[in-house]
JSON list of C-alpha atoms in Angstrom, two decimals:
[
{"chain": "A", "resi": 706, "resn": "MET", "atom": "CA", "xyz": [0.00, 0.00, 0.00]},
{"chain": "A", "resi": 707, "resn": "ALA", "atom": "CA", "xyz": [1.39, 3.41, -1.03]},
{"chain": "A", "resi": 708, "resn": "ILE", "atom": "CA", "xyz": [0.18, 6.92, -0.83]},
{"chain": "A", "resi": 709, "resn": "ASN", "atom": "CA", "xyz": [1.15, 9.53, -3.36]},
{"chain": "A", "resi": 710, "resn": "LEU", "atom": "CA", "xyz": [1.15, 13.08, -2.11]},
{"chain": "A", "resi": 711, "resn": "ASN", "atom": "CA", "xyz": [1.53, 15.94, -4.54]},
{"chain": "A", "resi": 712, "resn": "ILE", "atom": "CA", "xyz": [2.29, 19.35, -3.07]},
{"chain": "A", "resi": 713, "resn": "LYS", "atom": "CA", "xyz": [2.13, 22.47, -5.10]},
{"chain": "A", "resi": 714, "resn": "THR", "atom": "CA", "xyz": [4.38, 25.29, -3.97]},
{"chain": "A", "resi": 715, "resn": "ASN", "atom": "CA", "xyz": [4.92, 28.83, -5.00]},
{"chain": "A", "resi": 716, "resn": "SER", "atom": "CA", "xyz": [8.69, 28.54, -4.57]},
{"chain": "A", "resi": 717, "resn": "LYS", "atom": "CA", "xyz": [9.33, 30.17, -7.95]},
{"chain": "A", "resi": 718, "resn": "GLN", "atom": "CA", "xyz": [7.30, 33.24, -6.95]},
{"chain": "A", "resi": 719, "resn": "VAL", "atom": "CA", "xyz": [8.94, 33.37, -3.52]},
{"chain": "A", "resi": 720, "resn": "SER", "atom": "CA", "xyz": [12.37, 33.08, -5.10]},
{"chain": "A", "resi": 721, "resn": "ALA", "atom": "CA", "xyz": [11.54, 35.88, -7.56]},
{"chain": "A", "resi": 722, "resn": "LYS", "atom": "CA", "xyz": [10.35, 38.13, -4.69]},
{"chain": "A", "resi": 723, "resn": "PHE", "atom": "CA", "xyz": [13.59, 37.57, -2.76]},
{"chain": "A", "resi": 724, "resn": "LYS", "atom": "CA", "xyz": [15.63, 38.30, -5.87]},
{"chain": "A", "resi": 725, "resn": "LYS", "atom": "CA", "xyz": [13.68, 41.53, -6.42]},
{"chain": "A", "resi": 726, "resn": "PHE", "atom": "CA", "xyz": [14.10, 42.41, -2.74]},
{"chain": "A", "resi": 727, "resn": "GLY", "atom": "CA", "xyz": [17.88, 41.91, -3.00]},
{"chain": "A", "resi": 728, "resn": "ALA", "atom": "CA", "xyz": [18.05, 44.28, -5.95]},
{"chain": "A", "resi": 729, "resn": "VAL", "atom": "CA", "xyz": [15.75, 46.97, -4.54]},
{"chain": "A", "resi": 730, "resn": "LEU", "atom": "CA", "xyz": [16.88, 47.19, -0.91]},
{"chain": "A", "resi": 731, "resn": "PRO", "atom": "CA", "xyz": [20.35, 48.74, -1.46]},
{"chain": "A", "resi": 732, "resn": "ARG", "atom": "CA", "xyz": [18.86, 51.52, -3.64]},
{"chain": "A", "resi": 733, "resn": "ILE", "atom": "CA", "xyz": [16.19, 52.24, -1.04]},
{"chain": "A", "resi": 734, "resn": "ILE", "atom": "CA", "xyz": [18.78, 52.39, 1.75]},
{"chain": "A", "resi": 735, "resn": "ASP", "atom": "CA", "xyz": [21.02, 54.75, -0.26]},
{"chain": "A", "resi": 736, "resn": "LYS", "atom": "CA", "xyz": [18.07, 57.01, -1.00]},
{"chain": "A", "resi": 737, "resn": "GLY", "atom": "CA", "xyz": [17.08, 56.97, 2.69]},
{"chain": "A", "resi": 738, "resn": "VAL", "atom": "CA", "xyz": [20.61, 57.74, 3.85]},
{"chain": "A", "resi": 739, "resn": "LYS", "atom": "CA", "xyz": [20.79, 60.71, 1.48]},
{"chain": "A", "resi": 740, "resn": "GLN", "atom": "CA", "xyz": [17.42, 61.91, 2.75]},
{"chain": "A", "resi": 741, "resn": "ALA", "atom": "CA", "xyz": [18.78, 61.60, 6.31]},
{"chain": "A", "resi": 742, "resn": "GLY", "atom": "CA", "xyz": [21.65, 63.85, 5.26]},
{"chain": "A", "resi": 743, "resn": "PHE", "atom": "CA", "xyz": [19.19, 66.47, 4.00]},
{"chain": "A", "resi": 744, "resn": "GLN", "atom": "CA", "xyz": [17.36, 66.25, 7.32]},
{"chain": "A", "resi": 745, "resn": "LEU", "atom": "CA", "xyz": [20.63, 66.74, 9.24]},
{"chain": "A", "resi": 746, "resn": "VAL", "atom": "CA", "xyz": [21.45, 69.86, 7.17]},
{"chain": "A", "resi": 747, "resn": "ASP", "atom": "CA", "xyz": [18.05, 71.26, 8.07]},
{"chain": "A", "resi": 748, "resn": "ILE", "atom": "CA", "xyz": [18.53, 70.47, 11.78]},
{"chain": "A", "resi": 749, "resn": "ILE", "atom": "CA", "xyz": [22.00, 72.08, 11.83]},
{"chain": "A", "resi": 750, "resn": "ARG", "atom": "CA", "xyz": [20.68, 75.22, 10.15]},
{"chain": "A", "resi": 751, "resn": "THR", "atom": "CA", "xyz": [17.65, 75.45, 12.45]},
{"chain": "A", "resi": 752, "resn": "LYS", "atom": "CA", "xyz": [19.66, 74.99, 15.66]},
{"chain": "A", "resi": 753, "resn": "THR", "atom": "CA", "xyz": [22.33, 77.45, 14.54]},
{"chain": "A", "resi": 754, "resn": "GLN", "atom": "CA", "xyz": [19.69, 80.04, 13.68]},
{"chain": "A", "resi": 755, "resn": "LYS", "atom": "CA", "xyz": [18.27, 79.61, 17.20]},
{"chain": "A", "resi": 756, "resn": "GLY", "atom": "CA", "xyz": [21.75, 80.10, 18.72]},
{"chain": "A", "resi": 757, "resn": "ILE", "atom": "CA", "xyz": [22.00, 76.49, 19.92]},
{"chain": "A", "resi": 758, "resn": "ASP", "atom": "CA", "xyz": [24.96, 74.15, 19.40]},
{"chain": "A", "resi": 759, "resn": "PHE", "atom": "CA", "xyz": [24.56, 70.53, 18.36]},
{"chain": "A", "resi": 760, "resn": "GLU", "atom": "CA", "xyz": [24.50, 69.46, 22.02]},
{"chain": "A", "resi": 761, "resn": "ASP", "atom": "CA", "xyz": [21.45, 71.73, 22.59]},
{"chain": "A", "resi": 762, "resn": "ARG", "atom": "CA", "xyz": [23.37, 74.33, 24.61]},
{"chain": "A", "resi": 763, "resn": "ARG", "atom": "CA", "xyz": [23.28, 78.08, 23.95]},
{"chain": "A", "resi": 764, "resn": "PHE", "atom": "CA", "xyz": [26.23, 79.47, 22.03]},
{"chain": "A", "resi": 765, "resn": "ALA", "atom": "CA", "xyz": [28.76, 81.43, 24.08]},
{"chain": "A", "resi": 766, "resn": "PRO", "atom": "CA", "xyz": [28.26, 85.19, 23.75]},
{"chain": "A", "resi": 767, "resn": "TYR", "atom": "CA", "xyz": [30.18, 87.26, 21.21]},
{"chain": "A", "resi": 768, "resn": "SER", "atom": "CA", "xyz": [33.11, 89.31, 22.47]},
{"chain": "A", "resi": 769, "resn": "GLU", "atom": "CA", "xyz": [32.52, 92.97, 23.40]},
{"chain": "A", "resi": 770, "resn": "GLY", "atom": "CA", "xyz": [34.55, 94.12, 20.40]},
{"chain": "A", "resi": 771, "resn": "TYR", "atom": "CA", "xyz": [32.57, 92.00, 17.96]},
{"chain": "A", "resi": 772, "resn": "LEU", "atom": "CA", "xyz": [29.26, 93.11, 19.50]},
{"chain": "A", "resi": 773, "resn": "LYS", "atom": "CA", "xyz": [30.28, 96.76, 19.00]},
{"chain": "A", "resi": 774, "resn": "LYS", "atom": "CA", "xyz": [31.16, 96.01, 15.37]},
{"chain": "A", "resi": 775, "resn": "LEU", "atom": "CA", "xyz": [27.74, 94.43, 14.80]},
{"chain": "A", "resi": 776, "resn": "GLN", "atom": "CA", "xyz": [25.99, 97.38, 16.44]},
{"chain": "A", "resi": 777, "resn": "ARG", "atom": "CA", "xyz": [27.92, 99.90, 14.29]},
{"chain": "A", "resi": 778, "resn": "GLU", "atom": "CA", "xyz": [26.84, 97.99, 11.17]},
{"chain": "A", "resi": 779, "resn": "ASN", "atom": "CA", "xyz": [23.21, 97.72, 12.38]},
{"chain": "A", "resi": 780, "resn": "LYS", "atom": "CA", "xyz": [23.40, 93.92, 12.34]},
{"chain": "A", "resi": 781, "resn": "PRO", "atom": "CA", "xyz": [21.59, 91.65, 14.82]},
{"chain": "A", "resi": 782, "resn": "THR", "atom": "CA", "xyz": [23.62, 90.87, 17.93]},
{"chain": "A", "resi": 783, "resn": "ALA", "atom": "CA", "xyz": [22.07, 87.46, 18.60]},
{"chain": "A", "resi": 784, "resn": "VAL", "atom": "CA", "xyz": [24.66, 84.70, 18.61]},
{"chain": "A", "resi": 785, "resn": "ASP", "atom": "CA", "xyz": [23.52, 82.73, 15.57]},
{"chain": "A", "resi": 786, "resn": "LEU", "atom": "CA", "xyz": [26.76, 82.66, 13.50]},
{"chain": "A", "resi": 787, "resn": "PHE", "atom": "CA", "xyz": [25.02, 84.76, 10.85]},
{"chain": "A", "resi": 788, "resn": "TYR", "atom": "CA", "xyz": [26.92, 87.75, 9.52]},
{"chain": "A", "resi": 789, "resn": "THR", "atom": "CA", "xyz": [26.38, 87.71, 5.76]},
{"chain": "A", "resi": 790, "resn": "GLY", "atom": "CA", "xyz": [24.69, 84.32, 5.45]},
{"chain": "A", "resi": 791, "resn": "THR", "atom": "CA", "xyz": [27.35, 82.86, 3.18]},
{"chain": "A", "resi": 792, "resn": "MET", "atom": "CA", "xyz": [28.68, 80.27, 5.63]},
{"chain": "A", "resi": 793, "resn": "MET", "atom": "CA", "xyz": [25.33, 78.60, 6.33]},
{"chain": "A", "resi": 794, "resn": "GLY", "atom": "CA", "xyz": [24.34, 79.23, 2.71]},
{"chain": "A", "resi": 795, "resn": "ALA", "atom": "CA", "xyz": [27.29, 77.08, 1.66]},
{"chain": "A", "resi": 796, "resn": "LEU", "atom": "CA", "xyz": [25.89, 74.16, 3.64]},
{"chain": "A", "resi": 797, "resn": "THR", "atom": "CA", "xyz": [23.29, 73.01, 1.15]},
{"chain": "A", "resi": 798, "resn": "PRO", "atom": "CA", "xyz": [21.56, 69.72, 0.33]},
{"chain": "A", "resi": 799, "resn": "SER", "atom": "CA", "xyz": [23.63, 69.61, -2.88]},
{"chain": "A", "resi": 800, "resn": "MET", "atom": "CA", "xyz": [26.67, 69.17, -0.63]},
{"chain": "A", "resi": 801, "resn": "VAL", "atom": "CA", "xyz": [25.27, 65.93, 0.81]},
{"chain": "A", "resi": 802, "resn": "LYS", "atom": "CA", "xyz": [27.44, 63.45, -1.08]},
{"chain": "A", "resi": 803, "resn": "LYS", "atom": "CA", "xyz": [27.46, 59.67, -1.13]},
{"chain": "A", "resi": 804, "resn": "THR", "atom": "CA", "xyz": [30.92, 58.64, 0.07]},
{"chain": "A", "resi": 805, "resn": "GLY", "atom": "CA", "xyz": [30.58, 54.90, 0.48]},
{"chain": "A", "resi": 806, "resn": "LYS", "atom": "CA", "xyz": [28.16, 52.04, 0.85]},
{"chain": "A", "resi": 807, "resn": "HIS", "atom": "CA", "xyz": [25.18, 53.48, 2.75]},
{"chain": "A", "resi": 808, "resn": "LYS", "atom": "CA", "xyz": [27.28, 56.48, 3.81]},
{"chain": "A", "resi": 809, "resn": "ILE", "atom": "CA", "xyz": [27.05, 60.22, 3.10]},
{"chain": "A", "resi": 810, "resn": "THR", "atom": "CA", "xyz": [29.16, 63.25, 3.97]},
{"chain": "A", "resi": 811, "resn": "LEU", "atom": "CA", "xyz": [27.99, 66.79, 4.65]},
{"chain": "A", "resi": 812, "resn": "ALA", "atom": "CA", "xyz": [30.27, 69.61, 3.58]},
{"chain": "A", "resi": 813, "resn": "PHE", "atom": "CA", "xyz": [30.45, 73.30, 2.81]},
{"chain": "A", "resi": 814, "resn": "SER", "atom": "CA", "xyz": [30.66, 74.23, -0.86]},
{"chain": "A", "resi": 815, "resn": "ARG", "atom": "CA", "xyz": [33.37, 76.93, -0.67]},
{"chain": "A", "resi": 816, "resn": "LYS", "atom": "CA", "xyz": [36.81, 77.06, 0.97]},
{"chain": "A", "resi": 817, "resn": "GLU", "atom": "CA", "xyz": [36.15, 80.45, 2.62]},
{"chain": "A", "resi": 818, "resn": "GLU", "atom": "CA", "xyz": [33.04, 79.05, 4.32]},
{"chain": "A", "resi": 819, "resn": "ILE", "atom": "CA", "xyz": [34.92, 75.93, 5.42]},
{"chain": "A", "resi": 820, "resn": "ASP", "atom": "CA", "xyz": [37.46, 78.22, 7.09]},
{"chain": "A", "resi": 821, "resn": "LYS", "atom": "CA", "xyz": [34.71, 80.21, 8.85]},
{"chain": "A", "resi": 822, "resn": "ALA", "atom": "CA", "xyz": [33.04, 77.02, 10.04]},
{"chain": "A", "resi": 823, "resn": "PHE", "atom": "CA", "xyz": [36.37, 75.64, 11.27]},
{"chain": "A", "resi": 824, "resn": "PHE", "atom": "CA", "xyz": [37.02, 78.90, 13.14]},
{"chain": "A", "resi": 825, "resn": "ASN", "atom": "CA", "xyz": [33.64, 78.75, 14.89]},
{"chain": "A", "resi": 826, "resn": "GLN", "atom": "CA", "xyz": [33.78, 75.02, 15.55]},
{"chain": "A", "resi": 827, "resn": "VAL", "atom": "CA", "xyz": [37.41, 74.58, 16.60]},
{"chain": "A", "resi": 828, "resn": "THR", "atom": "CA", "xyz": [39.75, 77.56, 16.82]},
{"chain": "A", "resi": 829, "resn": "THR", "atom": "CA", "xyz": [37.72, 80.33, 18.47]},
{"chain": "A", "resi": 830, "resn": "ASP", "atom": "CA", "xyz": [37.60, 80.53, 22.23]},
{"chain": "A", "resi": 831, "resn": "PRO", "atom": "CA", "xyz": [34.92, 79.83, 23.32]},
{"chain": "A", "resi": 832, "resn": "GLN", "atom": "CA", "xyz": [34.04, 77.30, 20.66]},
{"chain": "A", "resi": 833, "resn": "ARG", "atom": "CA", "xyz": [30.60, 77.31, 19.07]},
{"chain": "A", "resi": 834, "resn": "LYS", "atom": "CA", "xyz": [30.11, 73.72, 18.00]},
{"chain": "A", "resi": 835, "resn": "PHE", "atom": "CA", "xyz": [27.28, 73.83, 15.49]},
{"chain": "A", "resi": 836, "resn": "PHE", "atom": "CA", "xyz": [28.41, 71.23, 12.94]},
{"chain": "A", "resi": 837, "resn": "GLY", "atom": "CA", "xyz": [27.50, 67.83, 14.33]},
{"chain": "A", "resi": 838, "resn": "PHE", "atom": "CA", "xyz": [24.70, 65.92, 16.00]},
{"chain": "A", "resi": 839, "resn": "ASN", "atom": "CA", "xyz": [23.84, 64.41, 19.35]},
{"chain": "A", "resi": 840, "resn": "THR", "atom": "CA", "xyz": [22.09, 61.18, 20.34]},
{"chain": "A", "resi": 841, "resn": "ARG", "atom": "CA", "xyz": [18.66, 62.81, 20.34]},
{"chain": "A", "resi": 842, "resn": "THR", "atom": "CA", "xyz": [19.12, 64.10, 16.78]},
{"chain": "A", "resi": 843, "resn": "GLU", "atom": "CA", "xyz": [20.45, 60.70, 15.72]},
{"chain": "A", "resi": 844, "resn": "LYS", "atom": "CA", "xyz": [17.30, 59.02, 17.09]},
{"chain": "A", "resi": 845, "resn": "ILE", "atom": "CA", "xyz": [15.06, 61.49, 15.23]},
{"chain": "A", "resi": 846, "resn": "ILE", "atom": "CA", "xyz": [16.90, 60.86, 11.96]},
{"chain": "A", "resi": 847, "resn": "ASN", "atom": "CA", "xyz": [16.90, 57.08, 12.53]},
{"chain": "A", "resi": 848, "resn": "LYS", "atom": "CA", "xyz": [13.14, 57.12, 13.08]},
{"chain": "A", "resi": 849, "resn": "SER", "atom": "CA", "xyz": [12.61, 59.06, 9.83]},
{"chain": "A", "resi": 850, "resn": "PHE", "atom": "CA", "xyz": [14.97, 56.70, 7.98]},
{"chain": "A", "resi": 851, "resn": "GLU", "atom": "CA", "xyz": [13.15, 53.59, 9.22]},
{"chain": "A", "resi": 852, "resn": "LYS", "atom": "CA", "xyz": [9.77, 55.05, 8.26]},
{"chain": "A", "resi": 853, "resn": "PHE", "atom": "CA", "xyz": [11.11, 55.94, 4.80]},
{"chain": "A", "resi": 854, "resn": "VAL", "atom": "CA", "xyz": [12.46, 52.41, 4.21]},
{"chain": "A", "resi": 855, "resn": "LYS", "atom": "CA", "xyz": [9.20, 50.79, 5.39]},
{"chain": "A", "resi": 856, "resn": "ASP", "atom": "CA", "xyz": [7.13, 53.07, 3.14]},
{"chain": "A", "resi": 857, "resn": "GLU", "atom": "CA", "xyz": [9.36, 52.37, 0.14]},
{"chain": "A", "resi": 858, "resn": "LEU", "atom": "CA", "xyz": [9.26, 48.61, 0.69]},
{"chain": "A", "resi": 859, "resn": "ARG", "atom": "CA", "xyz": [5.47, 48.75, 0.92]},
{"chain": "A", "resi": 860, "resn": "LYS", "atom": "CA", "xyz": [5.37, 50.31, -2.55]},
{"chain": "A", "resi": 861, "resn": "PHE", "atom": "CA", "xyz": [7.09, 47.24, -3.97]},
{"chain": "A", "resi": 862, "resn": "LYS", "atom": "CA", "xyz": [4.60, 44.87, -2.29]},
{"chain": "A", "resi": 863, "resn": "LEU", "atom": "CA", "xyz": [7.35, 42.57, -1.12]}
]
């Protein structure tokens, strides 16, 4: 006595879905990482405009001499690293560059603005560290990245 059992599977469809998934996922991740870079540029600009460093502390005040210069020129005296707008203007989404597998780099577009940023970030005393991010910002960007990837994968009905 023998029993024959025939089982139909959808292994070809499943295999095709996995193959499609393998091809689509790296592109989605790269797109999400670049979008995260754009979000970080926006966060840096917003915090700097509010006079807050990347660790959510107020910038140190300007020196008396610099404050007098700003007042003579009728410029705002709030510590927001904004004099002409060229430094923060040089930090644009077009300067978010892919620099490796699932990796991007933010940069300033002109040498003069790089020097200004370096002065504010490193050489001036007290330092005004605006170019960076903290754990809280990282969590916000991670959450946005995960949502983006989920939404993109849903579009492909994987």
